[in-house]
Amino acid sequence: MNFIFNKLLQLIPTFLGITLISFFVMHLAPGEPTGLEADFNPKMTPEVRQKLREQYGLDNPIHIQYLKWMKGLITLDLGKSFSSDKRPVWDKIKETLPITLLLNIISLLLIILISAPLGIYSAVNKDGPFDKGVTFSVFFFYAAPTFWVALILMLIFGVYLKWLPISGLHSLMGYQNMNIFEKILDWTRHLIIPISVSVIGGLAGISRYMRSSMLDVLNQDYVMTARAKGLPENKVIFKHALRNALLPLITILGLSIPGLIGGSVIFESIFAIPGIGQLMWMSVLARDYPVLMGNLVIVAILTLIGNLLADIGYALADPRIRKGYKN
Amino acid sequence: MRFKNYRIFFLIIAILSVFFIDIIDISVFAENNKNYGDTIILGSIGDASNLMPMLSSDATSHEISGLLINGLVKYDKNLNLVGDLAKSWEISPDGLTITFHLKKGVLWEDGKEFTAEDVIFGFKTITDPKIPTAYAGDFMMVKDISAPDKYTVVVNYKEPFAPALGSWGNIVVLPKHLLEGKDITASPLARKPISLGPYKFKEWKTQEKIVLEANPAYFDERPYLDNYIMRIIPDSATMFLELKTGNLDWMGLSPLQYSRQTKNKFFNDNFNKYQYLAFSYTYMGYNLKSPFFNDKKVRQALNYAINKEEIVNGVLLGYGIPAHGPYKPDSPFYNRNLPKSVYDLEKAKALLKEAGWADTNKDGILDKNNIKFSFTILTNQGNDLRLKTAQIIQHRLKQIGIEAKIRTVEWAAFIKDFINKRRFEAIILGWTMGIEPDIYDIWHSSRADGVGLNFIGYKNTEIDKLLEEGRKTFDIEKRKQIYFKIQEILLDDQPYTFLYFPMALPIIHKRFKGIEPAPSGITHNFEKWYVPKNEQKYIAP
C-alpha cells in the first residue's frame, strides 16, 4: 500500500511537467485558432478578429494563459473548444474516448492472446519451419501500411463478398429498432475488420518480445537444472520458463496503454470511427488549444497509470522487487 | 470568397446552390411519376461545426443549414437573384434603400410565424461586435433597419452597395422567440437547429452522421425525398468503397475516380454522373514587390510560357478548363470577347528579352544585373493538385531559362508566416468564388496592407475606381460592362497567372430523378428530386 501511495505521489510533479511543456510547445506552432475562421475571409474585419482573440484569452501573455488553464483543471473544468461549436471540451472527449478505448482494449487483448502463444511456440521450436513462417508473416503485416491492409480487407469482405460492413460503428438504417442482441451483433460485425487490421499490425511487437524473452530464459541455468532433474518438458516450459519470460511483457503492456488513444488517428479516419484520435487530429489542424490540452491530459494520465500499473505488476510478479522496496 | 481544398470543393458548390433552391417548378416530368418517400444518403469528408449559419464558416455546416433555413432572397439555377422568404423587394432610385416584402404564413417548425422581427433580430445579432461571425462585413454598410409592419423590412444604406441584396440570404435569419436575451454562442440551436425550410433536423452524431427529414410545415411545396442523411467519412477511399457497395447514393468524385474507377458495368447500371464548373479557380500569384515580378512584361511572359491545357489534362485529367480571368465562362459576368492567351514559348522568350533578362553567363538560367532568375513557388501542404500544377509549371519555366523551386507548407503556418507577412515570391492557391461578382477584397489597393487579401500587393488606380463603381451599380447591364473592363485590365496586367477552373464531379444513384444540371450546379432543385415508388429503397431510416 505504502508502495503504491509513494508511486502516486511521484506522479504529481511529472504530470504538472507534462502539461507545462505541452502547453508551451503547442503555442510554439505557427498559426492561431482565430486564423481558420478569420484568414482569407474577406468579410472578417480586424475588430472581429481582435474580439475573437479576447474571447479566447489569446491576448494574455502565455504564462497567464497557462495559469488560467491550470485553474480550470484544478476545478475539473477543461474549458470550451475554440471551434465554432464552442462545446465544453469534456463533452467532446466524453463522446469519443469510450469508443477508442473499447476498440483498443479489445485489440490489445486479442494481440496478447494470439501473440504470446505464437512467441512461446516459436521460441521452443526455434528456427523450425513454424518459427520462420511466423517471423515472416508477422513482419510482413507489421511492415504493410495500415491503410493498405484496411482497404484490401474492406475490398474483399465488404465489396466483393459482402459479408461485412465497410465503415462506421453500426448500421445507418434500422439501428434504432434493433433489440440489444441485434445491436451487439451489429457492432461486432462492424468492428471485425477494424480490429483485425489493428491486431494483424500489432502481432509483430509482442510475439517477438515474447520469443526473445522466452529464448533468454530457456538458456538459463535453472531451466537446465529443471531438465536435468528429469521434469517433463511441459512443466519445464510452463512452470519454470514461462513465468520468468512474462516479466518483460509487463513493462511493454504498461507502455502500450497511452498508445491506446494515440495510435488511432489514421485508423479511425479510414474506418470513419468517431473516436478520440480523429478529435485530436482535427484539433491540431484547427489549433483548438483547449481540446488539444484536454486530450493531452488524458494521454498523460494514461501514460502515468500505465507506468504505475507496470510497476505494480512487476512488484506482484517478482518478489525481489517487493522485498527490495521493503528493505 | 475563401480558400478551400480541392477535396471539398464539391461541397461548396452544394452549399452555394442549396442556399438558393429554385421555386419555379419545371414540369418536364409527368406528375403521376413523382412519388414521395425514400432517403438519400450522401458522403461528406468533414463534419459540420455549427448549424446556425452566421456562426459557421465551413462548407458542410452551410450545406446542412441551407436545407433547414431559407433566406430572404436566393439565386435561381441561372444565378439570378429571386425572392425566397421575401416575395418581392424594391430598391429606391438612389440605391440607398431596399424594402423587402415578406411572404405571409411562413412558420417556424414550432408553429411560430416568421416575421420581419426575426430578420431585424438576425441583423442586430450579426452586427453585434460580441458575436464571432465571419459575415458581419456585408452588413457594415447598413445605416439603419426597421420594420414598418410584420411583413416589411426596410434597410437604409450609407451609400449604394450592390452586393447588399445578395447578402440577405439565410445567414441573417434567426428565430427571435427562441434566442432573444440569450447568449447565442451558447445556444443549443447550434447543434439542434429549428427549421424554417424544406427539411427539419432530426439527429446529429458527431463525426458520424447528420439526419434530416422532410418538414411538413414548409411554406412551399413539400420536398419529395423523405429523409436526407449525411454520413461523415473522412477518408475518400473508404467513401468510394461505400459507394461501390451501394451504401451511399451521392458523393463528389475525384477526376481519377470519375474517369477510370467508375467506368464499369456496376456504375453504369446504378449511377448517373454529372459534371459542371465548380465555383473556384486555381492561380499562380506573384509578389509584385519582388524584383522578378514587378515588371509587367515578365508576368506576361510567364503567362505565355505556362501551358494551361497541359495542366488541365495532366492534373484534372481534362475535367476542368483553362482560366484567363476571375470569372468562369458560364457566369453572366464573364467577358466573352477577351482574347485568350495561348501557350507560346517564343513570345515568352521575346518578352523576357524586352524586360532585360538574358543568359549572359551561359549557365542555362536567365540573369539581369548579376541576379539569377530563380524563385520559389509556395503552396499549401496536402493539396496534391496544386503540387502537380507547380511541377508542370516548373518544367515549362525551365524551357525559357527560369528556375522555379517548389515548397509546401502546412496551412496554418503558410498563412501566418508567409502570406500574412508577404514573405513569398510566387504562390499557387485557389479562390472559391461567390455568385456575386464583387472582387473588391482581392484586388482593391486598400486590401494590400495589413493582412488584407490582396497579398500580392496589386495597386492599380483604374481597377480601384472600377471596383468601387461596381459596388455602387445595381443595373445588371452596367455592372457587366464594369466587370468586363476589369477582366481586360487583369488580362493585360497579369498580377496572377489564372490557371484553371476545376469541375465538380458528383455521382448520384440512378433512382433519383429530376436532377437538372445548371450553371448553379445540381442542387438548385433538390426539393424536386424524387424516386418512383417501385424503385424506392429505404422505407424508414
mmCIF file of N, CA and C in Angstrom, chain B residues 131-239:
data_model
loop_
_atom_site.group_PDB
_atom_site.id
_atom_site.type_symbol
_atom_site.label_atom_id
_atom_site.label_comp_id
_atom_site.label_asym_id
_atom_site.label_seq_id
_atom_site.Cartn_x
_atom_site.Cartn_y
_atom_site.Cartn_z
ATOM 1 N N ILE B 131 -20.438 39.008 -31.256
ATOM 2 C CA ILE B 131 -20.747 37.742 -31.920
ATOM 3 C C ILE B 131 -19.609 37.376 -32.867
ATOM 4 N N PRO B 132 -19.007 36.229 -32.693
ATOM 5 C CA PRO B 132 -17.882 35.846 -33.563
ATOM 6 C C PRO B 132 -18.370 35.330 -34.910
ATOM 7 N N THR B 133 -18.793 36.233 -35.756
ATOM 8 C CA THR B 133 -19.265 35.793 -37.064
ATOM 9 C C THR B 133 -18.340 36.288 -38.162
ATOM 10 N N ALA B 134 -18.259 35.532 -39.232
ATOM 11 C CA ALA B 134 -17.384 35.923 -40.342
ATOM 12 C C ALA B 134 -18.135 36.762 -41.362
ATOM 13 N N TYR B 135 -19.405 37.014 -41.111
ATOM 14 C CA TYR B 135 -20.209 37.636 -42.170
ATOM 15 C C TYR B 135 -20.658 39.052 -41.862
ATOM 16 N N ALA B 136 -20.119 39.641 -40.790
ATOM 17 C CA ALA B 136 -20.577 40.968 -40.403
ATOM 18 C C ALA B 136 -20.237 42.011 -41.462
ATOM 19 N N GLY B 137 -19.142 41.799 -42.186
ATOM 20 C CA GLY B 137 -18.651 42.767 -43.153
ATOM 21 C C GLY B 137 -19.712 43.276 -44.119
ATOM 22 N N ASP B 138 -20.556 42.365 -44.619
ATOM 23 C CA ASP B 138 -21.587 42.740 -45.580
ATOM 24 C C ASP B 138 -22.601 43.720 -45.007
ATOM 25 N N PHE B 139 -22.733 43.710 -43.686
ATOM 26 C CA PHE B 139 -23.802 44.496 -43.076
ATOM 27 C C PHE B 139 -23.293 45.787 -42.448
ATOM 28 N N MET B 140 -21.991 46.033 -42.606
ATOM 29 C CA MET B 140 -21.417 47.238 -42.019
ATOM 30 C C MET B 140 -21.877 48.491 -42.746
ATOM 31 N N MET B 141 -22.308 48.330 -44.015
ATOM 32 C CA MET B 141 -22.736 49.480 -44.809
ATOM 33 C C MET B 141 -24.160 49.902 -44.465
ATOM 34 N N VAL B 142 -24.832 49.126 -43.627
ATOM 35 C CA VAL B 142 -26.235 49.439 -43.316
ATOM 36 C C VAL B 142 -26.281 50.595 -42.326
ATOM 37 N N LYS B 143 -27.107 51.603 -42.664
ATOM 38 C CA LYS B 143 -27.237 52.750 -41.756
ATOM 39 C C LYS B 143 -28.275 52.418 -40.694
ATOM 40 N N ASP B 144 -29.464 52.003 -41.129
ATOM 41 C CA ASP B 144 -30.451 51.549 -40.161
ATOM 42 C C ASP B 144 -31.415 50.573 -40.813
ATOM 43 N N ILE B 145 -32.149 49.880 -39.962
ATOM 44 C CA ILE B 145 -33.084 48.873 -40.449
ATOM 45 C C ILE B 145 -34.346 49.008 -39.614
ATOM 46 N N SER B 146 -35.500 48.824 -40.258
ATOM 47 C CA SER B 146 -36.738 48.950 -39.489
ATOM 48 C C SER B 146 -37.824 48.072 -40.084
ATOM 49 N N ALA B 147 -38.871 47.839 -39.296
ATOM 50 C CA ALA B 147 -39.987 47.022 -39.751
ATOM 51 C C ALA B 147 -41.280 47.804 -39.567
ATOM 52 N N PRO B 148 -41.742 48.481 -40.625
ATOM 53 C CA PRO B 148 -42.986 49.249 -40.508
ATOM 54 C C PRO B 148 -44.169 48.340 -40.136
ATOM 55 N N ASP B 149 -44.188 47.109 -40.607
ATOM 56 C CA ASP B 149 -45.197 46.156 -40.158
ATOM 57 C C ASP B 149 -44.573 44.766 -40.148
ATOM 58 N N LYS B 150 -45.383 43.761 -39.784
ATOM 59 C CA LYS B 150 -44.860 42.408 -39.595
ATOM 60 C C LYS B 150 -44.213 41.810 -40.847
ATOM 61 N N TYR B 151 -44.629 42.299 -42.019
ATOM 62 C CA TYR B 151 -44.190 41.658 -43.253
ATOM 63 C C TYR B 151 -43.334 42.570 -44.126
ATOM 64 N N THR B 152 -42.808 43.626 -43.561
ATOM 65 C CA THR B 152 -41.989 44.540 -44.360
ATOM 66 C C THR B 152 -40.688 44.854 -43.614
ATOM 67 N N VAL B 153 -39.590 44.774 -44.335
ATOM 68 C CA VAL B 153 -38.303 45.152 -43.758
ATOM 69 C C VAL B 153 -37.717 46.258 -44.629
ATOM 70 N N VAL B 154 -37.328 47.374 -44.021
ATOM 71 C CA VAL B 154 -36.741 48.478 -44.779
ATOM 72 C C VAL B 154 -35.295 48.656 -44.317
ATOM 73 N N VAL B 155 -34.380 48.575 -45.266
ATOM 74 C CA VAL B 155 -32.969 48.717 -44.929
ATOM 75 C C VAL B 155 -32.404 49.952 -45.613
ATOM 76 N N ASN B 156 -31.790 50.840 -44.840
ATOM 77 C CA ASN B 156 -31.131 52.019 -45.413
ATOM 78 C C ASN B 156 -29.630 51.838 -45.385
ATOM 79 N N TYR B 157 -28.988 52.131 -46.498
ATOM 80 C CA TYR B 157 -27.537 52.008 -46.582
ATOM 81 C C TYR B 157 -26.873 53.363 -46.539
ATOM 82 N N LYS B 158 -25.630 53.403 -46.070
ATOM 83 C CA LYS B 158 -24.863 54.649 -46.014
ATOM 84 C C LYS B 158 -24.536 55.123 -47.420
ATOM 85 N N GLU B 159 -24.232 54.176 -48.297
ATOM 86 C CA GLU B 159 -24.009 54.514 -49.707
ATOM 87 C C GLU B 159 -24.495 53.340 -50.541
ATOM 88 N N PRO B 160 -24.729 53.560 -51.823
ATOM 89 C CA PRO B 160 -25.251 52.446 -52.632
ATOM 90 C C PRO B 160 -24.280 51.271 -52.590
ATOM 91 N N PHE B 161 -24.805 50.088 -52.387
ATOM 92 C CA PHE B 161 -23.957 48.910 -52.195
ATOM 93 C C PHE B 161 -24.610 47.726 -52.914
ATOM 94 N N ALA B 162 -24.162 47.495 -54.148
ATOM 95 C CA ALA B 162 -24.832 46.498 -54.971
ATOM 96 C C ALA B 162 -24.770 45.070 -54.417
ATOM 97 N N PRO B 163 -23.669 44.637 -53.788
ATOM 98 C CA PRO B 163 -23.666 43.266 -53.259
ATOM 99 C C PRO B 163 -24.661 43.086 -52.114
ATOM 100 N N ALA B 164 -25.268 44.194 -51.662
ATOM 101 C CA ALA B 164 -26.135 44.120 -50.482
ATOM 102 C C ALA B 164 -27.276 43.129 -50.660
ATOM 103 N N LEU B 165 -27.943 43.191 -51.792
ATOM 104 C CA LEU B 165 -29.146 42.387 -51.982
ATOM 105 C C LEU B 165 -28.863 40.905 -51.754
ATOM 106 N N GLY B 166 -27.782 40.423 -52.367
ATOM 107 C CA GLY B 166 -27.440 39.016 -52.241
ATOM 108 C C GLY B 166 -27.056 38.613 -50.818
ATOM 109 N N SER B 167 -26.715 39.596 -49.989
ATOM 110 C CA SER B 167 -26.286 39.251 -48.636
ATOM 111 C C SER B 167 -27.458 38.885 -47.734
ATOM 112 N N TRP B 168 -28.693 39.160 -48.170
ATOM 113 C CA TRP B 168 -29.850 38.848 -47.335
ATOM 114 C C TRP B 168 -30.307 37.408 -47.559
ATOM 115 N N GLY B 169 -29.364 36.496 -47.492
ATOM 116 C CA GLY B 169 -29.676 35.068 -47.590
ATOM 117 C C GLY B 169 -30.022 34.513 -46.221
ATOM 118 N N ASN B 170 -29.742 33.237 -46.002
ATOM 119 C CA ASN B 170 -30.192 32.640 -44.737
ATOM 120 C C ASN B 170 -29.266 32.923 -43.568
ATOM 121 N N ILE B 171 -28.130 33.609 -43.852
ATOM 122 C CA ILE B 171 -27.179 33.944 -42.797
ATOM 123 C C ILE B 171 -27.842 34.794 -41.715
ATOM 124 N N VAL B 172 -28.796 35.620 -42.135
ATOM 125 C CA VAL B 172 -29.278 36.678 -41.245
ATOM 126 C C VAL B 172 -30.672 36.368 -40.665
ATOM 127 N N VAL B 173 -31.152 35.145 -40.890
ATOM 128 C CA VAL B 173 -32.487 34.798 -40.374
ATOM 129 C C VAL B 173 -32.329 33.979 -39.086
ATOM 130 N N LEU B 174 -32.878 34.500 -37.977
ATOM 131 C CA LEU B 174 -32.779 33.794 -36.691
ATOM 132 C C LEU B 174 -34.156 33.754 -36.027
ATOM 133 N N PRO B 175 -34.462 32.684 -35.282
ATOM 134 C CA PRO B 175 -35.736 32.653 -34.555
ATOM 135 C C PRO B 175 -35.656 33.520 -33.298
ATOM 136 N N LYS B 176 -36.226 34.727 -33.379
ATOM 137 C CA LYS B 176 -36.132 35.677 -32.267
ATOM 138 C C LYS B 176 -36.778 35.103 -31.009
ATOM 139 N N HIS B 177 -37.912 34.400 -31.173
ATOM 140 C CA HIS B 177 -38.643 33.943 -29.989
ATOM 141 C C HIS B 177 -37.846 32.929 -29.171
ATOM 142 N N LEU B 178 -36.831 32.311 -29.787
ATOM 143 C CA LEU B 178 -36.048 31.332 -29.024
ATOM 144 C C LEU B 178 -34.711 31.892 -28.534
ATOM 145 N N LEU B 179 -34.299 33.000 -29.134
ATOM 146 C CA LEU B 179 -32.932 33.458 -28.852
ATOM 147 C C LEU B 179 -32.845 34.796 -28.143
ATOM 148 N N GLU B 180 -33.948 35.535 -28.105
ATOM 149 C CA GLU B 180 -33.876 36.883 -27.564
ATOM 150 C C GLU B 180 -33.379 36.865 -26.114
ATOM 151 N N GLY B 181 -32.404 37.718 -25.851
ATOM 152 C CA GLY B 181 -31.892 37.836 -24.493
ATOM 153 C C GLY B 181 -30.965 36.705 -24.080
ATOM 154 N N LYS B 182 -30.656 35.811 -25.023
ATOM 155 C CA LYS B 182 -29.765 34.707 -24.657
ATOM 156 C C LYS B 182 -28.422 34.854 -25.372
ATOM 157 N N ASP B 183 -27.449 34.140 -24.854
ATOM 158 C CA ASP B 183 -26.138 34.146 -25.493
ATOM 159 C C ASP B 183 -26.183 33.168 -26.661
ATOM 160 N N ILE B 184 -26.192 33.711 -27.884
ATOM 161 C CA ILE B 184 -26.415 32.792 -28.995
ATOM 162 C C ILE B 184 -25.207 31.876 -29.240
ATOM 163 N N THR B 185 -24.024 32.278 -28.751
ATOM 164 C CA THR B 185 -22.877 31.391 -28.967
ATOM 165 C C THR B 185 -22.982 30.140 -28.094
ATOM 166 N N ALA B 186 -23.848 30.183 -27.067
ATOM 167 C CA ALA B 186 -24.001 29.014 -26.203
ATOM 168 C C ALA B 186 -25.352 28.351 -26.432
ATOM 169 N N SER B 187 -26.037 28.751 -27.502
ATOM 170 C CA SER B 187 -27.396 28.255 -27.720
ATOM 171 C C SER B 187 -27.399 26.801 -28.167
ATOM 172 N N PRO B 188 -28.366 26.017 -27.671
ATOM 173 C CA PRO B 188 -28.490 24.628 -28.128
ATOM 174 C C PRO B 188 -28.869 24.536 -29.606
ATOM 175 N N LEU B 189 -29.354 25.649 -30.180
ATOM 176 C CA LEU B 189 -29.739 25.619 -31.595
ATOM 177 C C LEU B 189 -28.543 25.341 -32.509
ATOM 178 N N ALA B 190 -27.358 25.537 -31.992
ATOM 179 C CA ALA B 190 -26.172 25.273 -32.801
ATOM 180 C C ALA B 190 -26.074 23.795 -33.158
ATOM 181 N N ARG B 191 -26.532 22.960 -32.251
ATOM 182 C CA ARG B 191 -26.463 21.519 -32.503
ATOM 183 C C ARG B 191 -27.835 20.901 -32.726
ATOM 184 N N LYS B 192 -28.884 21.674 -32.478
ATOM 185 C CA LYS B 192 -30.223 21.129 -32.638
ATOM 186 C C LYS B 192 -31.078 22.251 -33.195
ATOM 187 N N PRO B 193 -30.850 22.596 -34.469
ATOM 188 C CA PRO B 193 -31.473 23.801 -35.013
ATOM 189 C C PRO B 193 -32.985 23.642 -35.224
ATOM 190 N N ILE B 194 -33.643 24.787 -35.270
ATOM 191 C CA ILE B 194 -35.070 24.792 -35.572
ATOM 192 C C ILE B 194 -35.224 25.197 -37.038
ATOM 193 N N SER B 195 -36.160 24.559 -37.709
ATOM 194 C CA SER B 195 -36.218 24.718 -39.150
ATOM 195 C C SER B 195 -37.305 25.675 -39.617
ATOM 196 N N LEU B 196 -37.061 26.192 -40.821
ATOM 197 C CA LEU B 196 -37.989 27.099 -41.481
ATOM 198 C C LEU B 196 -38.079 26.639 -42.933
ATOM 199 N N GLY B 197 -37.233 25.715 -43.299
ATOM 200 C CA GLY B 197 -37.039 25.347 -44.700
ATOM 201 C C GLY B 197 -37.644 24.006 -45.051
ATOM 202 N N PRO B 198 -37.241 23.457 -46.178
ATOM 203 C CA PRO B 198 -37.830 22.214 -46.680
ATOM 204 C C PRO B 198 -37.580 21.003 -45.787
ATOM 205 N N TYR B 199 -36.475 20.992 -45.053
ATOM 206 C CA TYR B 199 -36.180 19.847 -44.188
ATOM 207 C C TYR B 199 -36.097 20.302 -42.740
ATOM 208 N N LYS B 200 -36.327 19.352 -41.824
ATOM 209 C CA LYS B 200 -36.111 19.697 -40.421
ATOM 210 C C LYS B 200 -35.105 18.736 -39.814
ATOM 211 N N PHE B 201 -34.499 19.214 -38.744
ATOM 212 C CA PHE B 201 -33.410 18.491 -38.129
ATOM 213 C C PHE B 201 -33.921 17.299 -37.333
ATOM 214 N N LYS B 202 -33.212 16.164 -37.451
ATOM 215 C CA LYS B 202 -33.627 15.003 -36.676
ATOM 216 C C LYS B 202 -32.518 14.538 -35.726
ATOM 217 N N GLU B 203 -31.307 14.376 -36.237
ATOM 218 C CA GLU B 203 -30.258 13.801 -35.397
ATOM 219 C C GLU B 203 -28.880 14.205 -35.916
ATOM 220 N N TRP B 204 -27.959 14.420 -34.978
ATOM 221 C CA TRP B 204 -26.586 14.687 -35.378
ATOM 222 C C TRP B 204 -25.658 13.928 -34.437
ATOM 223 N N LYS B 205 -24.951 12.982 -34.974
ATOM 224 C CA LYS B 205 -23.946 12.288 -34.185
ATOM 225 C C LYS B 205 -22.591 12.745 -34.684
ATOM 226 N N THR B 206 -21.846 13.394 -33.791
ATOM 227 C CA THR B 206 -20.568 13.987 -34.165
ATOM 228 C C THR B 206 -19.676 12.987 -34.900
ATOM 229 N N GLN B 207 -19.097 13.442 -35.987
ATOM 230 C CA GLN B 207 -18.168 12.623 -36.784
ATOM 231 C C GLN B 207 -18.810 11.348 -37.314
ATOM 232 N N GLU B 208 -20.135 11.290 -37.303
ATOM 233 C CA GLU B 208 -20.776 10.067 -37.746
ATOM 234 C C GLU B 208 -21.822 10.373 -38.804
ATOM 235 N N LYS B 209 -22.863 11.075 -38.428
ATOM 236 C CA LYS B 209 -23.912 11.370 -39.404
ATOM 237 C C LYS B 209 -24.798 12.519 -38.960
ATOM 238 N N ILE B 210 -25.472 13.116 -39.945
ATOM 239 C CA ILE B 210 -26.478 14.129 -39.676
ATOM 240 C C ILE B 210 -27.731 13.689 -40.422
ATOM 241 N N VAL B 211 -28.854 13.647 -39.725
ATOM 242 C CA VAL B 211 -30.090 13.167 -40.346
ATOM 243 C C VAL B 211 -31.119 14.290 -40.374
ATOM 244 N N LEU B 212 -31.714 14.498 -41.550
ATOM 245 C CA LEU B 212 -32.786 15.482 -41.692
ATOM 246 C C LEU B 212 -34.019 14.774 -42.233
ATOM 247 N N GLU B 213 -35.201 15.311 -41.924
ATOM 248 C CA GLU B 213 -36.405 14.742 -42.537
ATOM 249 C C GLU B 213 -37.263 15.855 -43.102
ATOM 250 N N ALA B 214 -38.134 15.502 -44.058
ATOM 251 C CA ALA B 214 -38.959 16.497 -44.721
ATOM 252 C C ALA B 214 -39.781 17.254 -43.680
ATOM 253 N N ASN B 215 -39.890 18.570 -43.887
ATOM 254 C CA ASN B 215 -40.613 19.420 -42.935
ATOM 255 C C ASN B 215 -42.057 19.569 -43.396
ATOM 256 N N PRO B 216 -43.019 18.983 -42.682
ATOM 257 C CA PRO B 216 -44.410 19.047 -43.132
ATOM 258 C C PRO B 216 -44.951 20.467 -43.072
ATOM 259 N N ALA B 217 -44.334 21.330 -42.254
ATOM 260 C CA ALA B 217 -44.850 22.695 -42.110
ATOM 261 C C ALA B 217 -44.222 23.654 -43.119
ATOM 262 N N TYR B 218 -43.445 23.131 -44.054
ATOM 263 C CA TYR B 218 -42.746 24.010 -45.009
ATOM 264 C C TYR B 218 -43.735 24.853 -45.807
ATOM 265 N N PHE B 219 -43.432 26.123 -45.968
ATOM 266 C CA PHE B 219 -44.387 27.028 -46.624
ATOM 267 C C PHE B 219 -44.520 26.763 -48.118
ATOM 268 N N ASP B 220 -43.468 26.228 -48.704
ATOM 269 C CA ASP B 220 -43.522 25.935 -50.136
ATOM 270 C C ASP B 220 -43.881 24.462 -50.295
ATOM 271 N N GLU B 221 -43.813 23.960 -51.515
ATOM 272 C CA GLU B 221 -44.147 22.558 -51.741
ATOM 273 C C GLU B 221 -43.252 21.623 -50.941
ATOM 274 N N ARG B 222 -43.830 20.575 -50.390
ATOM 275 C CA ARG B 222 -43.072 19.620 -49.593
ATOM 276 C C ARG B 222 -42.043 18.916 -50.482
ATOM 277 N N PRO B 223 -40.820 18.739 -49.993
ATOM 278 C CA PRO B 223 -39.834 18.023 -50.810
ATOM 279 C C PRO B 223 -40.265 16.566 -51.003
ATOM 280 N N TYR B 224 -39.865 15.966 -52.115
ATOM 281 C CA TYR B 224 -40.288 14.588 -52.398
ATOM 282 C C TYR B 224 -39.551 13.574 -51.543
ATOM 283 N N LEU B 225 -38.253 13.803 -51.344
ATOM 284 C CA LEU B 225 -37.478 12.814 -50.589
ATOM 285 C C LEU B 225 -37.747 12.987 -49.094
ATOM 286 N N ASP B 226 -38.109 11.895 -48.442
ATOM 287 C CA ASP B 226 -38.484 11.962 -47.028
ATOM 288 C C ASP B 226 -37.309 12.288 -46.118
ATOM 289 N N ASN B 227 -36.172 11.672 -46.386
ATOM 290 C CA ASN B 227 -35.046 11.829 -45.473
ATOM 291 C C ASN B 227 -33.759 12.143 -46.220
ATOM 292 N N TYR B 228 -32.905 12.830 -45.501
ATOM 293 C CA TYR B 228 -31.608 13.224 -46.027
ATOM 294 C C TYR B 228 -30.590 12.838 -44.964
ATOM 295 N N ILE B 229 -29.680 11.947 -45.308
ATOM 296 C CA ILE B 229 -28.683 11.539 -44.322
ATOM 297 C C ILE B 229 -27.295 11.846 -44.863
ATOM 298 N N MET B 230 -26.528 12.584 -44.088
ATOM 299 C CA MET B 230 -25.156 12.832 -44.484
ATOM 300 C C MET B 230 -24.258 11.985 -43.595
ATOM 301 N N ARG B 231 -23.498 11.097 -44.211
ATOM 302 C CA ARG B 231 -22.541 10.305 -43.428
ATOM 303 C C ARG B 231 -21.188 10.960 -43.492
ATOM 304 N N ILE B 232 -20.500 11.031 -42.366
ATOM 305 C CA ILE B 232 -19.176 11.640 -42.368
ATOM 306 C C ILE B 232 -18.134 10.535 -42.472
ATOM 307 N N ILE B 233 -17.423 10.521 -43.587
ATOM 308 C CA ILE B 233 -16.387 9.525 -43.829
ATOM 309 C C ILE B 233 -15.119 10.288 -44.203
ATOM 310 N N PRO B 234 -14.189 10.417 -43.274
ATOM 311 C CA PRO B 234 -13.046 11.307 -43.515
ATOM 312 C C PRO B 234 -12.109 10.825 -44.617
ATOM 313 N N ASP B 235 -12.149 9.546 -44.944
ATOM 314 C CA ASP B 235 -11.209 9.034 -45.928
ATOM 315 C C ASP B 235 -11.919 8.834 -47.258
ATOM 316 N N SER B 236 -11.384 9.434 -48.324
ATOM 317 C CA SER B 236 -12.129 9.397 -49.579
ATOM 318 C C SER B 236 -12.088 8.012 -50.226
ATOM 319 N N ALA B 237 -11.054 7.224 -49.943
ATOM 320 C CA ALA B 237 -11.020 5.862 -50.496
ATOM 321 C C ALA B 237 -12.116 5.009 -49.856
ATOM 322 N N THR B 238 -12.289 5.157 -48.549
ATOM 323 C CA THR B 238 -13.359 4.432 -47.864
ATOM 324 C C THR B 238 -14.718 4.867 -48.397
ATOM 325 N N MET B 239 -14.849 6.165 -48.594
ATOM 326 C CA MET B 239 -16.119 6.665 -49.093
ATOM 327 C C MET B 239 -16.452 6.031 -50.441
#
